[in-house]
Amino acid sequence: MARRYDPDRRRRIIDAAIRVAARDGLAGLSHRTVAAEADVPLGSTTYHFATLDDLLVAALRQASEGFAGVLAASGVLADADGDLAAGLARVLGQWLVGDRPGTELEYELYLAALRRPALRPVAAEWAEQTAALLAGRTDPVTARALLALMDGICLQVLLTGGSYDEEYAREALSRVIPQVPPGT
């Protein structure tokens, strides 16, 4: 029997892994559950991803595109004269409120790096790329501090089930951003 050509299978498996993790948590993620979700043979998942960590790395890479995409598309970083703190607070709100399940999953995968060393390089890569984006509007040290603060705000909202307070975020972010005197 001829092998069926399926160029999108790898991507479908990653998408299925993200859906399974979102629905059942990382504890419910296995090659078997992902194969069933993707409607592919079990051997396809292990062919494309030899280990569960390989599959988690691919899922984290794909899921971590969420915030960076929202940030890049917002135009906040391109507006050199705009209020950076207000813009970042607005983007955080769009990301947290707009796709809460996606945001929760992204953080669950991101934090899984604490126990799964294979995920650490991907988590570090995400942090470096996001800090580099922010450094386009400020210095590298401030960019990393902003990222840490935004992560903290997101985690507090997600872990407590609280609502996002854009004004609080704007105020906190503005305290990290150096104030440049007018005319300098």
Short mmCIF file of C-alpha atoms in Angstrom, two decimals:
data_model
loop_
_atom_site.label_atom_id
_atom_site.label_comp_id
_atom_site.label_asym_id
_atom_site.label_seq_id
_atom_site.Cartn_x
_atom_site.Cartn_y
_atom_site.Cartn_z
CA MET A 1 0.00 0.00 0.00
CA ALA A 2 1.36 3.43 -0.94
CA ARG A 3 2.17 5.87 1.77
CA ARG A 4 -0.24 8.79 1.94
CA TYR A 5 1.37 12.18 1.33
CA ASP A 6 0.49 14.41 4.26
CA PRO A 7 2.77 17.47 4.41
CA ASP A 8 0.79 19.10 7.22
CA ARG A 9 0.81 16.10 9.56
CA ARG A 10 3.60 17.40 11.80
CA ARG A 11 1.77 20.73 12.25
CA ARG A 12 -1.53 18.93 12.92
CA ILE A 13 0.17 16.85 15.61
CA ILE A 14 1.53 20.00 17.29
CA ASP A 15 -1.90 21.67 17.07
CA ALA A 16 -3.46 18.55 18.60
CA ALA A 17 -0.88 18.56 21.42
CA ILE A 18 -1.79 22.16 22.20
CA ARG A 19 -5.51 21.32 22.23
CA VAL A 20 -4.95 18.30 24.51
CA ALA A 21 -2.76 20.32 26.89
CA ALA A 22 -5.31 23.15 26.95
CA ARG A 23 -8.16 20.75 27.67
CA ASP A 24 -6.48 18.19 29.96
CA GLY A 25 -3.34 19.93 31.21
CA LEU A 26 0.17 18.65 30.68
CA ALA A 27 -0.60 15.58 32.81
CA GLY A 28 -3.10 14.47 30.14
CA LEU A 29 -0.61 14.81 27.30
CA SER A 30 0.75 11.60 25.80
CA HIS A 31 1.61 10.36 22.33
CA ARG A 32 -1.59 8.32 22.44
CA THR A 33 -3.90 11.22 23.40
CA VAL A 34 -2.29 13.48 20.81
CA ALA A 35 -2.58 10.83 18.08
CA ALA A 36 -6.27 10.40 18.86
CA GLU A 37 -6.83 14.18 18.85
CA ALA A 38 -4.95 14.62 15.56
CA ASP A 39 -6.66 11.57 14.04
CA VAL A 40 -3.34 10.04 13.01
CA PRO A 41 -1.78 6.67 13.80
CA LEU A 42 0.21 6.52 17.05
CA GLY A 43 3.33 5.78 15.02
CA SER A 44 3.03 9.17 13.33
CA THR A 45 3.41 11.03 16.60
CA THR A 46 6.46 9.01 17.59
CA TYR A 47 7.92 9.34 14.07
CA HIS A 48 7.75 13.13 14.20
CA PHE A 49 8.44 13.43 17.95
CA ALA A 50 10.53 10.62 19.43
CA THR A 51 9.88 11.72 23.00
CA LEU A 52 7.14 13.58 24.80
CA ASP A 53 9.68 16.31 25.54
CA ASP A 54 10.26 16.74 21.79
CA LEU A 55 6.53 17.22 21.35
CA LEU A 56 6.38 19.69 24.26
CA VAL A 57 9.28 21.69 22.80
CA ALA A 58 7.41 22.01 19.50
CA ALA A 59 4.18 22.95 21.30
CA LEU A 60 5.95 25.58 23.42
CA ARG A 61 7.62 27.07 20.33
CA GLN A 62 4.26 27.40 18.61
CA ALA A 63 2.34 28.61 21.67
CA SER A 64 4.98 31.20 22.57
CA GLU A 65 4.33 33.00 19.30
CA GLY A 66 1.14 34.36 20.92
CA PHE A 67 2.37 37.28 23.01
CA ALA A 68 5.22 38.21 20.67
CA GLY A 69 2.74 38.33 17.81
CA VAL A 70 0.30 40.52 19.73
CA LEU A 71 3.15 42.81 20.82
CA ALA A 72 4.62 43.12 17.32
CA ALA A 73 1.21 43.71 15.71
CA SER A 74 0.21 46.35 18.25
CA GLY A 75 2.52 49.03 16.87
CA VAL A 76 3.47 50.04 20.43
CA LEU A 77 7.14 49.37 19.83
CA ALA A 78 7.21 51.28 16.54
CA ASP A 79 5.77 54.48 18.02
CA ALA A 80 8.90 56.19 19.40
CA ASP A 81 6.86 59.11 20.75
CA GLY A 82 4.04 57.07 22.27
CA ASP A 83 3.54 56.31 25.95
CA LEU A 84 5.34 52.96 26.22
CA ALA A 85 3.87 52.06 29.62
CA ALA A 86 0.31 52.74 28.46
CA GLY A 87 0.88 50.82 25.23
CA LEU A 88 2.35 47.79 26.97
CA ALA A 89 -0.45 47.80 29.55
CA ARG A 90 -3.01 47.87 26.72
CA VAL A 91 -1.27 44.98 24.90
CA LEU A 92 -1.13 42.91 28.11
CA GLY A 93 -4.85 43.46 28.56
CA GLN A 94 -5.60 42.42 24.98
CA TRP A 95 -3.52 39.29 25.41
CA LEU A 96 -4.86 38.31 28.83
CA VAL A 97 -8.51 39.10 28.21
CA GLY A 98 -8.67 38.27 24.50
CA ASP A 99 -7.48 34.66 24.70
CA ARG A 100 -7.37 33.63 28.34
CA PRO A 101 -7.23 29.85 27.63
CA GLY A 102 -4.37 30.39 25.16
CA THR A 103 -2.54 32.60 27.62
CA GLU A 104 -2.97 30.04 30.40
CA LEU A 105 -1.64 27.29 28.17
CA GLU A 106 1.33 29.39 27.07
CA TYR A 107 2.28 29.98 30.71
CA GLU A 108 1.70 26.34 31.63
CA LEU A 109 4.11 25.26 28.90
CA TYR A 110 6.55 28.04 29.79
CA LEU A 111 6.55 27.04 33.48
CA ALA A 112 6.90 23.34 32.61
CA ALA A 113 10.53 24.23 31.90
CA LEU A 114 11.05 24.21 35.67
CA ARG A 115 10.71 20.41 35.68
CA ARG A 116 11.58 19.58 32.06
CA PRO A 117 15.09 20.72 31.15
CA ALA A 118 14.41 20.14 27.43
CA LEU A 119 12.01 23.11 27.52
CA ARG A 120 14.46 25.54 29.12
CA PRO A 121 16.21 26.61 25.91
CA VAL A 122 12.83 27.39 24.30
CA ALA A 123 11.68 29.37 27.34
CA ALA A 124 14.99 31.27 27.37
CA GLU A 125 14.71 31.90 23.62
CA TRP A 126 11.22 33.36 24.10
CA ALA A 127 12.47 35.64 26.89
CA GLU A 128 15.45 36.79 24.81
CA GLN A 129 13.35 37.49 21.72
CA THR A 130 10.72 39.39 23.66
CA ALA A 131 13.35 41.41 25.54
CA ALA A 132 15.02 42.22 22.20
CA LEU A 133 11.69 43.52 20.90
CA LEU A 134 11.29 45.71 23.97
CA ALA A 135 14.91 46.91 23.75
CA GLY A 136 13.94 48.65 20.52
CA ARG A 137 12.19 51.25 22.70
CA THR A 138 14.47 51.23 25.75
CA ASP A 139 17.83 49.90 26.92
CA PRO A 140 18.43 46.12 27.33
CA VAL A 141 18.37 46.16 31.15
CA THR A 142 15.07 48.05 31.25
CA ALA A 143 13.68 45.72 28.57
CA ARG A 144 14.41 42.68 30.76
CA ALA A 145 12.91 44.40 33.80
CA LEU A 146 9.76 45.25 31.82
CA LEU A 147 9.48 41.64 30.69
CA ALA A 148 9.87 40.38 34.26
CA LEU A 149 7.20 42.79 35.48
CA MET A 150 4.79 41.87 32.68
CA ASP A 151 5.35 38.17 33.43
CA GLY A 152 4.64 38.84 37.09
CA ILE A 153 1.45 40.75 36.37
CA CYS A 154 0.22 38.01 34.03
CA LEU A 155 1.02 35.25 36.51
CA GLN A 156 -0.78 37.07 39.32
CA VAL A 157 -3.89 37.49 37.20
CA LEU A 158 -3.81 33.91 35.94
CA LEU A 159 -3.02 32.27 39.29
CA THR A 160 -5.48 34.25 41.38
CA GLY A 161 -8.28 34.29 38.83
CA GLY A 162 -8.41 38.03 39.31
CA SER A 163 -9.27 40.57 36.69
CA TYR A 164 -6.66 42.52 34.79
CA ASP A 165 -6.24 46.14 35.92
CA GLU A 166 -4.80 48.08 32.99
CA GLU A 167 -4.29 51.28 35.00
CA TYR A 168 -2.31 49.41 37.68
CA ALA A 169 -0.17 47.78 34.97
CA ARG A 170 0.44 51.15 33.30
CA GLU A 171 1.50 52.72 36.60
CA ALA A 172 3.80 49.80 37.50
CA LEU A 173 5.38 49.71 34.03
CA SER A 174 5.91 53.48 34.04
CA ARG A 175 7.93 53.14 37.26
CA VAL A 176 10.40 50.83 35.48
CA ILE A 177 10.77 52.96 32.35
CA PRO A 178 13.37 55.72 32.79
CA GLN A 179 11.87 59.17 32.43
CA VAL A 180 13.74 61.26 29.88
CA PRO A 181 13.54 65.00 30.54
CA PRO A 182 11.92 66.98 27.71
CA GLY A 183 14.35 68.32 25.11
CA THR A 184 17.09 65.72 25.68
#
